[in-house]
Coordinates of C-alpha atoms in Angstrom, one line a residue:
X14 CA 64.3 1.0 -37.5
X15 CA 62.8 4.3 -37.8
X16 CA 61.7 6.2 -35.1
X17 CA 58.9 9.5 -35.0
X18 CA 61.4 10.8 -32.6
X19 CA 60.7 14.3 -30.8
X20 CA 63.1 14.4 -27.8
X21 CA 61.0 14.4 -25.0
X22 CA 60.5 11.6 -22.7
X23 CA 58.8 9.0 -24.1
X24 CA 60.6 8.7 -27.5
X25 CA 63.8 9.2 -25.8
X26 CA 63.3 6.1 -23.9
X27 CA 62.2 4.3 -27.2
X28 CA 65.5 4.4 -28.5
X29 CA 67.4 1.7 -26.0
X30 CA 63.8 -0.1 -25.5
X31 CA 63.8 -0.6 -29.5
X32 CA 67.7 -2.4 -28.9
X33 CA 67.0 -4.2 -25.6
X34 CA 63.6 -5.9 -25.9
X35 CA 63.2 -5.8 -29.8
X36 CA 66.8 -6.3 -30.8
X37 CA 67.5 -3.3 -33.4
X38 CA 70.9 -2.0 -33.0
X39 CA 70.2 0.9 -36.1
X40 CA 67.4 2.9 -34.9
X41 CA 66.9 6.6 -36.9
X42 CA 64.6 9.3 -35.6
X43 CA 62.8 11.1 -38.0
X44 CA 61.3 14.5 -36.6
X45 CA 58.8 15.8 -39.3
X46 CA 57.9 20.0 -39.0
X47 CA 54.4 21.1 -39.2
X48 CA 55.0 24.8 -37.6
X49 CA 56.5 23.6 -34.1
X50 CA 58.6 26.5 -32.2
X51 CA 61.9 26.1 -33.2
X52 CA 63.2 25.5 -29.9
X53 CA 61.5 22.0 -30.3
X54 CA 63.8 21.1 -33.0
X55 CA 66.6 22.2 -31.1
X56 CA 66.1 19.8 -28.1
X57 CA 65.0 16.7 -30.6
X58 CA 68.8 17.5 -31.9
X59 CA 70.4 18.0 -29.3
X60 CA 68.6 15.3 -27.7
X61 CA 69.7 13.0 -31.3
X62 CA 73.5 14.4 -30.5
X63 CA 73.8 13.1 -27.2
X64 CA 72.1 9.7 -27.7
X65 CA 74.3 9.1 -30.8
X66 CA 71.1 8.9 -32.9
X67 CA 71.2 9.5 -36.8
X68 CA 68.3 12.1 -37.0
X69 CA 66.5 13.8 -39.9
X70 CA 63.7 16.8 -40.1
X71 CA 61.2 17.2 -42.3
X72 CA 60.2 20.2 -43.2
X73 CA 56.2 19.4 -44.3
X74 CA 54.8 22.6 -43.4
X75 CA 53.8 23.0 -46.9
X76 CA 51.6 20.2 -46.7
X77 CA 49.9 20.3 -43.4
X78 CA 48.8 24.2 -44.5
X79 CA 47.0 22.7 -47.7
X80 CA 45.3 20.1 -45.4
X81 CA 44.4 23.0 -42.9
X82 CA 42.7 24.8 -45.9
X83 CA 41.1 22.1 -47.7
X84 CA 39.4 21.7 -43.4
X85 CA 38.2 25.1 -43.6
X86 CA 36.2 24.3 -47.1
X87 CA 34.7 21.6 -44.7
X88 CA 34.0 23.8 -42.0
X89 CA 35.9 20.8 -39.9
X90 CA 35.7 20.9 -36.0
X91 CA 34.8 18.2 -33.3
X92 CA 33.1 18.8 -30.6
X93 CA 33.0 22.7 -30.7
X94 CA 37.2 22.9 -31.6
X95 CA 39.2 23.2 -35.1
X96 CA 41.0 19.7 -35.7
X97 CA 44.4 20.6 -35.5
X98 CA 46.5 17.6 -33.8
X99 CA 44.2 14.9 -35.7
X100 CA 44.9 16.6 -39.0
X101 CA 49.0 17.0 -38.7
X102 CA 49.3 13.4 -37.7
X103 CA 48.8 11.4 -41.1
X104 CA 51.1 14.2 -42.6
X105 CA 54.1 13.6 -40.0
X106 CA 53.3 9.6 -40.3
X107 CA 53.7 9.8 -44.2
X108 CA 56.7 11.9 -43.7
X109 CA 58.1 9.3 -41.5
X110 CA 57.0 6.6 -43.4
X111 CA 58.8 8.1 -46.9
X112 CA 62.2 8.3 -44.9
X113 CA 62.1 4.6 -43.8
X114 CA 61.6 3.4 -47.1
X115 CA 64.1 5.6 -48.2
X116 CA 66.8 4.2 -45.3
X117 CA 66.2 0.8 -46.1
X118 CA 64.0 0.3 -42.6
X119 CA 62.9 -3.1 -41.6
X120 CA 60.6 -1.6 -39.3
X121 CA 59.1 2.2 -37.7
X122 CA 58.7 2.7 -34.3
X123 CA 56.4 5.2 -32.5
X124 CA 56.3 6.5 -28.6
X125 CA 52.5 6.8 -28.3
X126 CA 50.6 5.2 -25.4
X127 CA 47.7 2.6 -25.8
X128 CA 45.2 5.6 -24.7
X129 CA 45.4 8.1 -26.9
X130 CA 44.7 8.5 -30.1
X131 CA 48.2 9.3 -32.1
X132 CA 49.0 5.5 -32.4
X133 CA 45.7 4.9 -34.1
X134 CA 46.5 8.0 -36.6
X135 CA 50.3 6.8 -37.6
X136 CA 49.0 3.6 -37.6
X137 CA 46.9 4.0 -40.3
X138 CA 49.3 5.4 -42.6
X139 CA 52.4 3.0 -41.6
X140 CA 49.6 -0.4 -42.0
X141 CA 49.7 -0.1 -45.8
X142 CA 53.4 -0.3 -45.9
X143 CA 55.5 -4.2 -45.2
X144 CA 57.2 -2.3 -42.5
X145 CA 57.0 -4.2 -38.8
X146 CA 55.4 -1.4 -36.7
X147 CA 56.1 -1.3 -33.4
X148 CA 54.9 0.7 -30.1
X149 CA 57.2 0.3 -27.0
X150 CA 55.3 2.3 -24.6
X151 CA 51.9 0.7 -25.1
X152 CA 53.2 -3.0 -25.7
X153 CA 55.7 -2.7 -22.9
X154 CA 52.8 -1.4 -20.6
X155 CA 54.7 1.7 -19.4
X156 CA 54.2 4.6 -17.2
X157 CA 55.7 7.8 -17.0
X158 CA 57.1 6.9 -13.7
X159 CA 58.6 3.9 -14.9
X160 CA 59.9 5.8 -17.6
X161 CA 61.8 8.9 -15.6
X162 CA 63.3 6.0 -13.6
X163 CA 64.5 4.0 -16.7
X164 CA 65.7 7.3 -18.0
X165 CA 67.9 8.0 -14.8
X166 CA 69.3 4.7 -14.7
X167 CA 70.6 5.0 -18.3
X168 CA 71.5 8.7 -18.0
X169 CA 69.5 9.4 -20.5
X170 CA 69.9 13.6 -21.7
X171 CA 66.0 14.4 -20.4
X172 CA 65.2 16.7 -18.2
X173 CA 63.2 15.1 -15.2
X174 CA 60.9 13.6 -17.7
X175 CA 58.1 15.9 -18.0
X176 CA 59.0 19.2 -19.6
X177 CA 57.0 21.0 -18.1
X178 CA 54.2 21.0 -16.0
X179 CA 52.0 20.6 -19.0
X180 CA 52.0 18.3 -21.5
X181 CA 51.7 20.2 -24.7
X182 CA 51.4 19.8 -28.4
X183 CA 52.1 22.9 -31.5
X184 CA 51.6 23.0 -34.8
X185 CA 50.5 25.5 -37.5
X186 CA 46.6 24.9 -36.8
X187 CA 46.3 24.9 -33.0
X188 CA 48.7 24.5 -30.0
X189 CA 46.9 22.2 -27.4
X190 CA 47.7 21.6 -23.5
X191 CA 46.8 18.6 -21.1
X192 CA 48.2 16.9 -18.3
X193 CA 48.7 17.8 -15.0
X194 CA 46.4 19.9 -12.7
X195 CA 44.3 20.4 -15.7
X196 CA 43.2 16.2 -15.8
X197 CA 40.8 17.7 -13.3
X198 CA 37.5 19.0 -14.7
X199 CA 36.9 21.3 -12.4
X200 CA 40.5 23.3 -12.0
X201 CA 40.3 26.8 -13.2
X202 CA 44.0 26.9 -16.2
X203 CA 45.9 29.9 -15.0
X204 CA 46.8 32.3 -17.6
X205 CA 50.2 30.9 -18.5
X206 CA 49.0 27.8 -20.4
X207 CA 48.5 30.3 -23.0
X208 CA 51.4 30.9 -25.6
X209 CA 49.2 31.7 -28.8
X210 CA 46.3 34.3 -27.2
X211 CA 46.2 37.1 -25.5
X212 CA 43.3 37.4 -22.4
X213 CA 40.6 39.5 -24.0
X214 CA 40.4 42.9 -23.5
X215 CA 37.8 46.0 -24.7
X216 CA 40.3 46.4 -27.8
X217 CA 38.5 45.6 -31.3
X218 CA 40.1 45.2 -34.7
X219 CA 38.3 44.6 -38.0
X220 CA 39.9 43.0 -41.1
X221 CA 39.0 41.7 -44.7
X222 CA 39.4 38.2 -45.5
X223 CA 39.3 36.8 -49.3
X224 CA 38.7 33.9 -50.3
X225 CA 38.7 31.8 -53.7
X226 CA 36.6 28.7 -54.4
X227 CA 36.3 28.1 -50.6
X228 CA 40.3 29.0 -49.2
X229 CA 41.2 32.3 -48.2
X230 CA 44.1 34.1 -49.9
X231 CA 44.2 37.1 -48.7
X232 CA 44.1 39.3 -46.0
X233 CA 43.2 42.9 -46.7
X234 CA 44.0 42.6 -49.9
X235 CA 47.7 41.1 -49.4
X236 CA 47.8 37.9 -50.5
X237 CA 49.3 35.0 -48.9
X238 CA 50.9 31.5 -49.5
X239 CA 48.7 29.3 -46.8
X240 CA 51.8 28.7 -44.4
X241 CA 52.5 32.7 -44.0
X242 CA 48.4 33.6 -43.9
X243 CA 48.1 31.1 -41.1
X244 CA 50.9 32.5 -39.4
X245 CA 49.7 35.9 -39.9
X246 CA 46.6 35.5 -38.8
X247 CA 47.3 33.4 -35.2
X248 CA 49.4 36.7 -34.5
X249 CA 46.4 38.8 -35.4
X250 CA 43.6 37.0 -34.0
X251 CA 45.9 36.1 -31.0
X252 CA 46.6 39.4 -29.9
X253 CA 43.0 39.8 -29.1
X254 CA 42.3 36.9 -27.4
X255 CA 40.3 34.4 -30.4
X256 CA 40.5 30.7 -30.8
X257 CA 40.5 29.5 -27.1
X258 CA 38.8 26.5 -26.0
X259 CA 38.4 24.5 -22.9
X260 CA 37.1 20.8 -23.6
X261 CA 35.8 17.7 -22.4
X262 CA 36.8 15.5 -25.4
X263 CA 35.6 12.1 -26.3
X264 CA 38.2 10.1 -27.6
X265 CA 38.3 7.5 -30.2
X266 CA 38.9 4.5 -27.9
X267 CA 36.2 5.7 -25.8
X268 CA 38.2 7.8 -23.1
X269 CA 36.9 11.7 -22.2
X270 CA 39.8 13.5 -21.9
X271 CA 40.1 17.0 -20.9
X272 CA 42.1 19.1 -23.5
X273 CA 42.7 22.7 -23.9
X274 CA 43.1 24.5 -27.5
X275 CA 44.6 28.0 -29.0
X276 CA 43.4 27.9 -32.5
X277 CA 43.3 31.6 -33.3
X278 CA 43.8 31.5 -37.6
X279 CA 41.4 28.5 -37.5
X280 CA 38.7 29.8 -35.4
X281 CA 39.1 33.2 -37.9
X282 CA 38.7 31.2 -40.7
X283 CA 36.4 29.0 -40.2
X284 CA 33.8 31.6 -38.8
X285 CA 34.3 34.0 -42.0
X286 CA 34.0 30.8 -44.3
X287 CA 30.6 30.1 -42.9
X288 CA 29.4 33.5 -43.3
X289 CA 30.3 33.4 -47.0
X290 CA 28.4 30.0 -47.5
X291 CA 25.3 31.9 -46.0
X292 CA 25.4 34.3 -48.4
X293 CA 26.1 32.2 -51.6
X294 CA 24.7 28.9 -50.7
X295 CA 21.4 27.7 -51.0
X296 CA 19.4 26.8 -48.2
X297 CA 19.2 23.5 -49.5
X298 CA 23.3 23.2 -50.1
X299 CA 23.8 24.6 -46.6
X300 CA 21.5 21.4 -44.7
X301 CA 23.1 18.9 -46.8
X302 CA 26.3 20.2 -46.3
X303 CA 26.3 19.8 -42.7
X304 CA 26.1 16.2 -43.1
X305 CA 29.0 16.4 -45.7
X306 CA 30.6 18.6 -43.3
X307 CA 30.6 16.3 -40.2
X308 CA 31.4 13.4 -41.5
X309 CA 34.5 14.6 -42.9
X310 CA 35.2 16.2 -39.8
X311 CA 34.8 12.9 -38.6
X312 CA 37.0 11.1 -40.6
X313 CA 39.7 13.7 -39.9
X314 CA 39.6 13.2 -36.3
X315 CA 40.3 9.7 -37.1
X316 CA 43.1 10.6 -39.0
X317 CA 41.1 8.8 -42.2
X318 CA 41.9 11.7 -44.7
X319 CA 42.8 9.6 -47.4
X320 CA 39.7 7.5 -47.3
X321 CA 37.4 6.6 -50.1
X322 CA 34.7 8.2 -48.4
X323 CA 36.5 11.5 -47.8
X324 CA 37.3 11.5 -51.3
X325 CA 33.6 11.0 -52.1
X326 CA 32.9 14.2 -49.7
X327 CA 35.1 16.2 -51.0
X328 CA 33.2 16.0 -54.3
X329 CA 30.3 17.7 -53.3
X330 CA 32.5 20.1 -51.5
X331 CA 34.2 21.4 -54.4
X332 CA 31.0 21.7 -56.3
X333 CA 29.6 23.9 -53.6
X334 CA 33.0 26.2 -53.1
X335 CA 33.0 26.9 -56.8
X336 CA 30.7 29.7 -55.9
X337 CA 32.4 30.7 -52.0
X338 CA 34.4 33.3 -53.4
X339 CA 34.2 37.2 -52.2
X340 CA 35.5 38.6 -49.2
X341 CA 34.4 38.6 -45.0
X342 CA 35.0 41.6 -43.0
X343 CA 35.7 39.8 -39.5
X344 CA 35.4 41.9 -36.4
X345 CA 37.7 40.7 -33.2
X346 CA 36.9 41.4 -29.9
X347 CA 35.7 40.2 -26.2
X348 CA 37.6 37.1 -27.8
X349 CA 36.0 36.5 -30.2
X350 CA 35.9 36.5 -34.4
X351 CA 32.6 37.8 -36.0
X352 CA 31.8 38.2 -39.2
X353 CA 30.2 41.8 -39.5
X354 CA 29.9 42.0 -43.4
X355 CA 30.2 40.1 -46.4
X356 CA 30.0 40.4 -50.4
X357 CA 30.4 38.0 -53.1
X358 CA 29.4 38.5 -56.8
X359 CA 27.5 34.9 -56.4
X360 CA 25.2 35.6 -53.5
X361 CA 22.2 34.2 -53.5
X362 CA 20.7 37.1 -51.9
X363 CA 18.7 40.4 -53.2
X364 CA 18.6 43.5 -50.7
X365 CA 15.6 44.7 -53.0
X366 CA 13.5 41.4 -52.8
X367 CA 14.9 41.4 -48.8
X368 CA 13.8 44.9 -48.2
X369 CA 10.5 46.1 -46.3
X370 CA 10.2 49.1 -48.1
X371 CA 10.1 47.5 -51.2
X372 CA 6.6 46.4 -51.8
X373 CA 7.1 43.4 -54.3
X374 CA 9.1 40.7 -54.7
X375 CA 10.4 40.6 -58.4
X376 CA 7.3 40.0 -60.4
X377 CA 5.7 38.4 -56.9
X378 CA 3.3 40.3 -54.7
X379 CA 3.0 40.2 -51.0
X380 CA -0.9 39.4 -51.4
X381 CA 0.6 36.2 -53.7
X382 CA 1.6 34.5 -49.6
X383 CA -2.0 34.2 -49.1
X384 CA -2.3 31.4 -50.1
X385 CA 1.2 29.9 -48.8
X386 CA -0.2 30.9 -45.2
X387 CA -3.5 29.0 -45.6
X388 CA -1.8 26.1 -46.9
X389 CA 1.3 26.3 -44.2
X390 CA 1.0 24.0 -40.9
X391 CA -2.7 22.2 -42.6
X392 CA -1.4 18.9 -41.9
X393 CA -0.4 20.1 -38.5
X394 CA -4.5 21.0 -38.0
X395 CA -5.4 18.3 -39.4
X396 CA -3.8 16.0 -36.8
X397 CA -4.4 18.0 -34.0
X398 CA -8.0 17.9 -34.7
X399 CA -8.1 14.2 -35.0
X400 CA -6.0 14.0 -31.6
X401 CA -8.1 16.2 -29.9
X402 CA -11.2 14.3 -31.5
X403 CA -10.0 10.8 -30.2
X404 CA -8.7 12.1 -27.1
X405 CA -12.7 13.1 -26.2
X406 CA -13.8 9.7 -27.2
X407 CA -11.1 8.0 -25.3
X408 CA -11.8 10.3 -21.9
X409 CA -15.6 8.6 -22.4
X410 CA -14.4 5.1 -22.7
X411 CA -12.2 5.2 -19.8
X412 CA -15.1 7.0 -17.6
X413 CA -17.6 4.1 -18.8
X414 CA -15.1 1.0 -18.5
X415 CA -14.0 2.6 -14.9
X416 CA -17.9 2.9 -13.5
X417 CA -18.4 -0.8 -15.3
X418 CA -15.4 -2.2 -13.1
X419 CA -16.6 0.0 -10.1
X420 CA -19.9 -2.1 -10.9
X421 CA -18.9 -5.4 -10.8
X422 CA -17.2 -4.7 -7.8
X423 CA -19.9 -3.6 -5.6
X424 CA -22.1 -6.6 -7.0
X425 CA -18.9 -9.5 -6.0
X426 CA -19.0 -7.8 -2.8
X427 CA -22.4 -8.1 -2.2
X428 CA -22.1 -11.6 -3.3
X429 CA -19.3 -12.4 -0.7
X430 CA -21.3 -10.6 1.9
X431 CA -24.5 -12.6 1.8
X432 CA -22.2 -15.9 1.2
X433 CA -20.2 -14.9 4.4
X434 CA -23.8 -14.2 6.2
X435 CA -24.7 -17.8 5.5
X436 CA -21.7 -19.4 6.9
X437 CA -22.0 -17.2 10.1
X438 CA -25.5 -18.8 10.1

């Protein structure tokens, strides 16, 4: 049995459950790095050591990186925030999943509860393999009560069970922080749930960002591999306070969650990507692109990268990067990472044609928009003329039907007078 195993509570418990109720005496834990802080990997060992547990890493930071770029060509975010958790979980499932073939597993094993949406992510990887895939916590119905109390009754090397006060997930995209006081909408996060950011403060910095076919490269002018230019720029960007977000998140089973994200190299990316689509793109590529946009974002939430339809997206996606290549100058501050200036030797965009001190446009004159104007919104007049029209004719035909009814009521009346004068008679 296989285990995604990261030493903390719930996977820690995992290990006996998987013996006791599900009857595997050879359980492995497989820890899989997608930019974690090291000390992470020290307590899933050290955790491993004391429990006996045959452990392996995997080092896929390599991977996840490329899938973080190939998100930026996207433009992917839901619900206002860079994916970042949704995107490193089919990565660390296939990572998992290549070591349990590789060990000879019967089955593979995760710690994720039935609320969240991790089980649905590794699930979706681990379903196309013959492996038995289990889930103790959500099958077992447990609670992280019941779990610290199993877990001091076995001795088990954890440390009270949380960890923390918060419950928190890193990798090289975003770092993101629940649990707690913070499962309340209206507490105010103190400044210490932030490793990645720096508060904001009148400081400003300005850089250059390059990019090739739709994924940055470099950085003024130094290039980078994508694991050291996302590095480089969440120091950057962090130091002045970029990439935070505070959100009420809808989750796939139908949950609202409240999650808080530092995404600082995303949320710098991502803005100087869709400043140099403005410039390059059509305005016709940019609308349709939206859609494309979305619904990849929305299959990567799902953790459905390898889909057909993603595949299908990711066509038009290339065709339209083939052009995003130039450079962004990005200007950080007040928190924030705004594009200030562009250039690329495909823009669709003439500062002659733009200009008002030019007085034609190429071989077009202004006087040629004449006719443009008289033509623009004529539908528009149209139908408001016949609204306004009917409207009249409608305001007459009430006015006559209401004095006709006001007629017939004053002659029944008169009729049920003169019949009630007869029977007093």
């Amino acid at each position: 049995m296989a285990l995604a195993f990261s030493g903390g509570l719930d996977t820690t418990v995992c290990v006996p459950l998987l013996e006791e109720e599900y009857g595997y005496d050879d359980v492995i834990g497989v820890t899989v790095d997608v930019g974690q802080p090291e000390s992470e990997f020290e307590e899933a060992e050290e955790t491993a050591d004391a429990l006996d547990l045959e452990h392996y890493v995997v080092d896929a930071k390599d991977e996840f990186a490329e899938l973080c770029l190939d998100s930026v060509r996207a433009n992917a975010t839901y619900q206002g925030y860079p994916l970042g958790t949704a995107l490193a979980r089919p990565v660390i499932a296939e990572a998992i999943l290549e070591v349990a073939e590789e060990q000879g597993c019967e089955g593979i094993a995760h710690g994720c509860t039935g609320k969240g949406n991790d089980q649905l992510r590794f699930e979706a990887v681990w379903r196309d393999s013959d492996l038995e895939v289990i889930a103790p916590v959500r099958e077992l119905g447990l609670t992280r009560e019941w779990e610290q109390e199993y877990a001091a009754e076995k001795d088990l090397p954890v440390e009270g069970g949380s960890g923390g006060d918060w419950s928190i997930d890193t990798n090289l995209w975003s770092r993101s922080v629940e649990g707690d006081d913070l499962e309340d909408p209206s507490y105010v996060p103190p400044e210490d749930i932030y490793a990645w950011t720096q508060a904001p403060t009148g400081d400003t910095q300005e850089i250059e960002i390059s990019f090739e076919q739709g994924y940055p490269v470099a950085v003024d002018g130094v290039e980078y591999e994508p694991v050291e230019l996302i590095e480089h720029l969440n120091g950057v960007a962090g130091a002045y306070g970029v990439g935070r977000t505070d959100s009420m998140e809808d989750r796939m089973l139908g949950l609202k969650v409240r999650e808080n994200y530092e995404h600082p190299a995303a949320t710098t990316l991502l803005n100087a990507h869709v400043a140099l689509e403005g410039l390059v793109l059509t305005q016709e590529e940019r609308e349709f692109k939206q859609l494309i946009d979305q619904r990849w974002s929305k299959k990567g939430y799902e953790g459905l990268v390898d889909a057909p339809l993603v595949g299908a997206l990711e066509g038009f996606i290339a065709e339209t990067q083939k052009r995003v290549t130039g450079t962004v100058t990005i200007r950080f501050e007040g928190g924030q990472a705004r594009a200030v200036a562009r250039d690329s030797d495909y823009a669709a965009y003439s500062a002659e044609h733009a200009s008002f001190d030019t007085e034609t446009v190429g071989k077009i004159k202004q006087e040629d928009a004449t006719g443009v104007a008289k033509y623009h919104g004529f539908q528009r007049r149209l139908a408001n003329e016949a609204i306004a029209a009917n409207a009249d004719d409608e305001e007459v035909e009430l006015a006559t039907d209401g004095s006709g009814d006001a007629t017939e009521t004053t002659e029944s009346a008169s009729d049920g007078s003169d019949v009630g004068t007869e029977e007093d008679e």
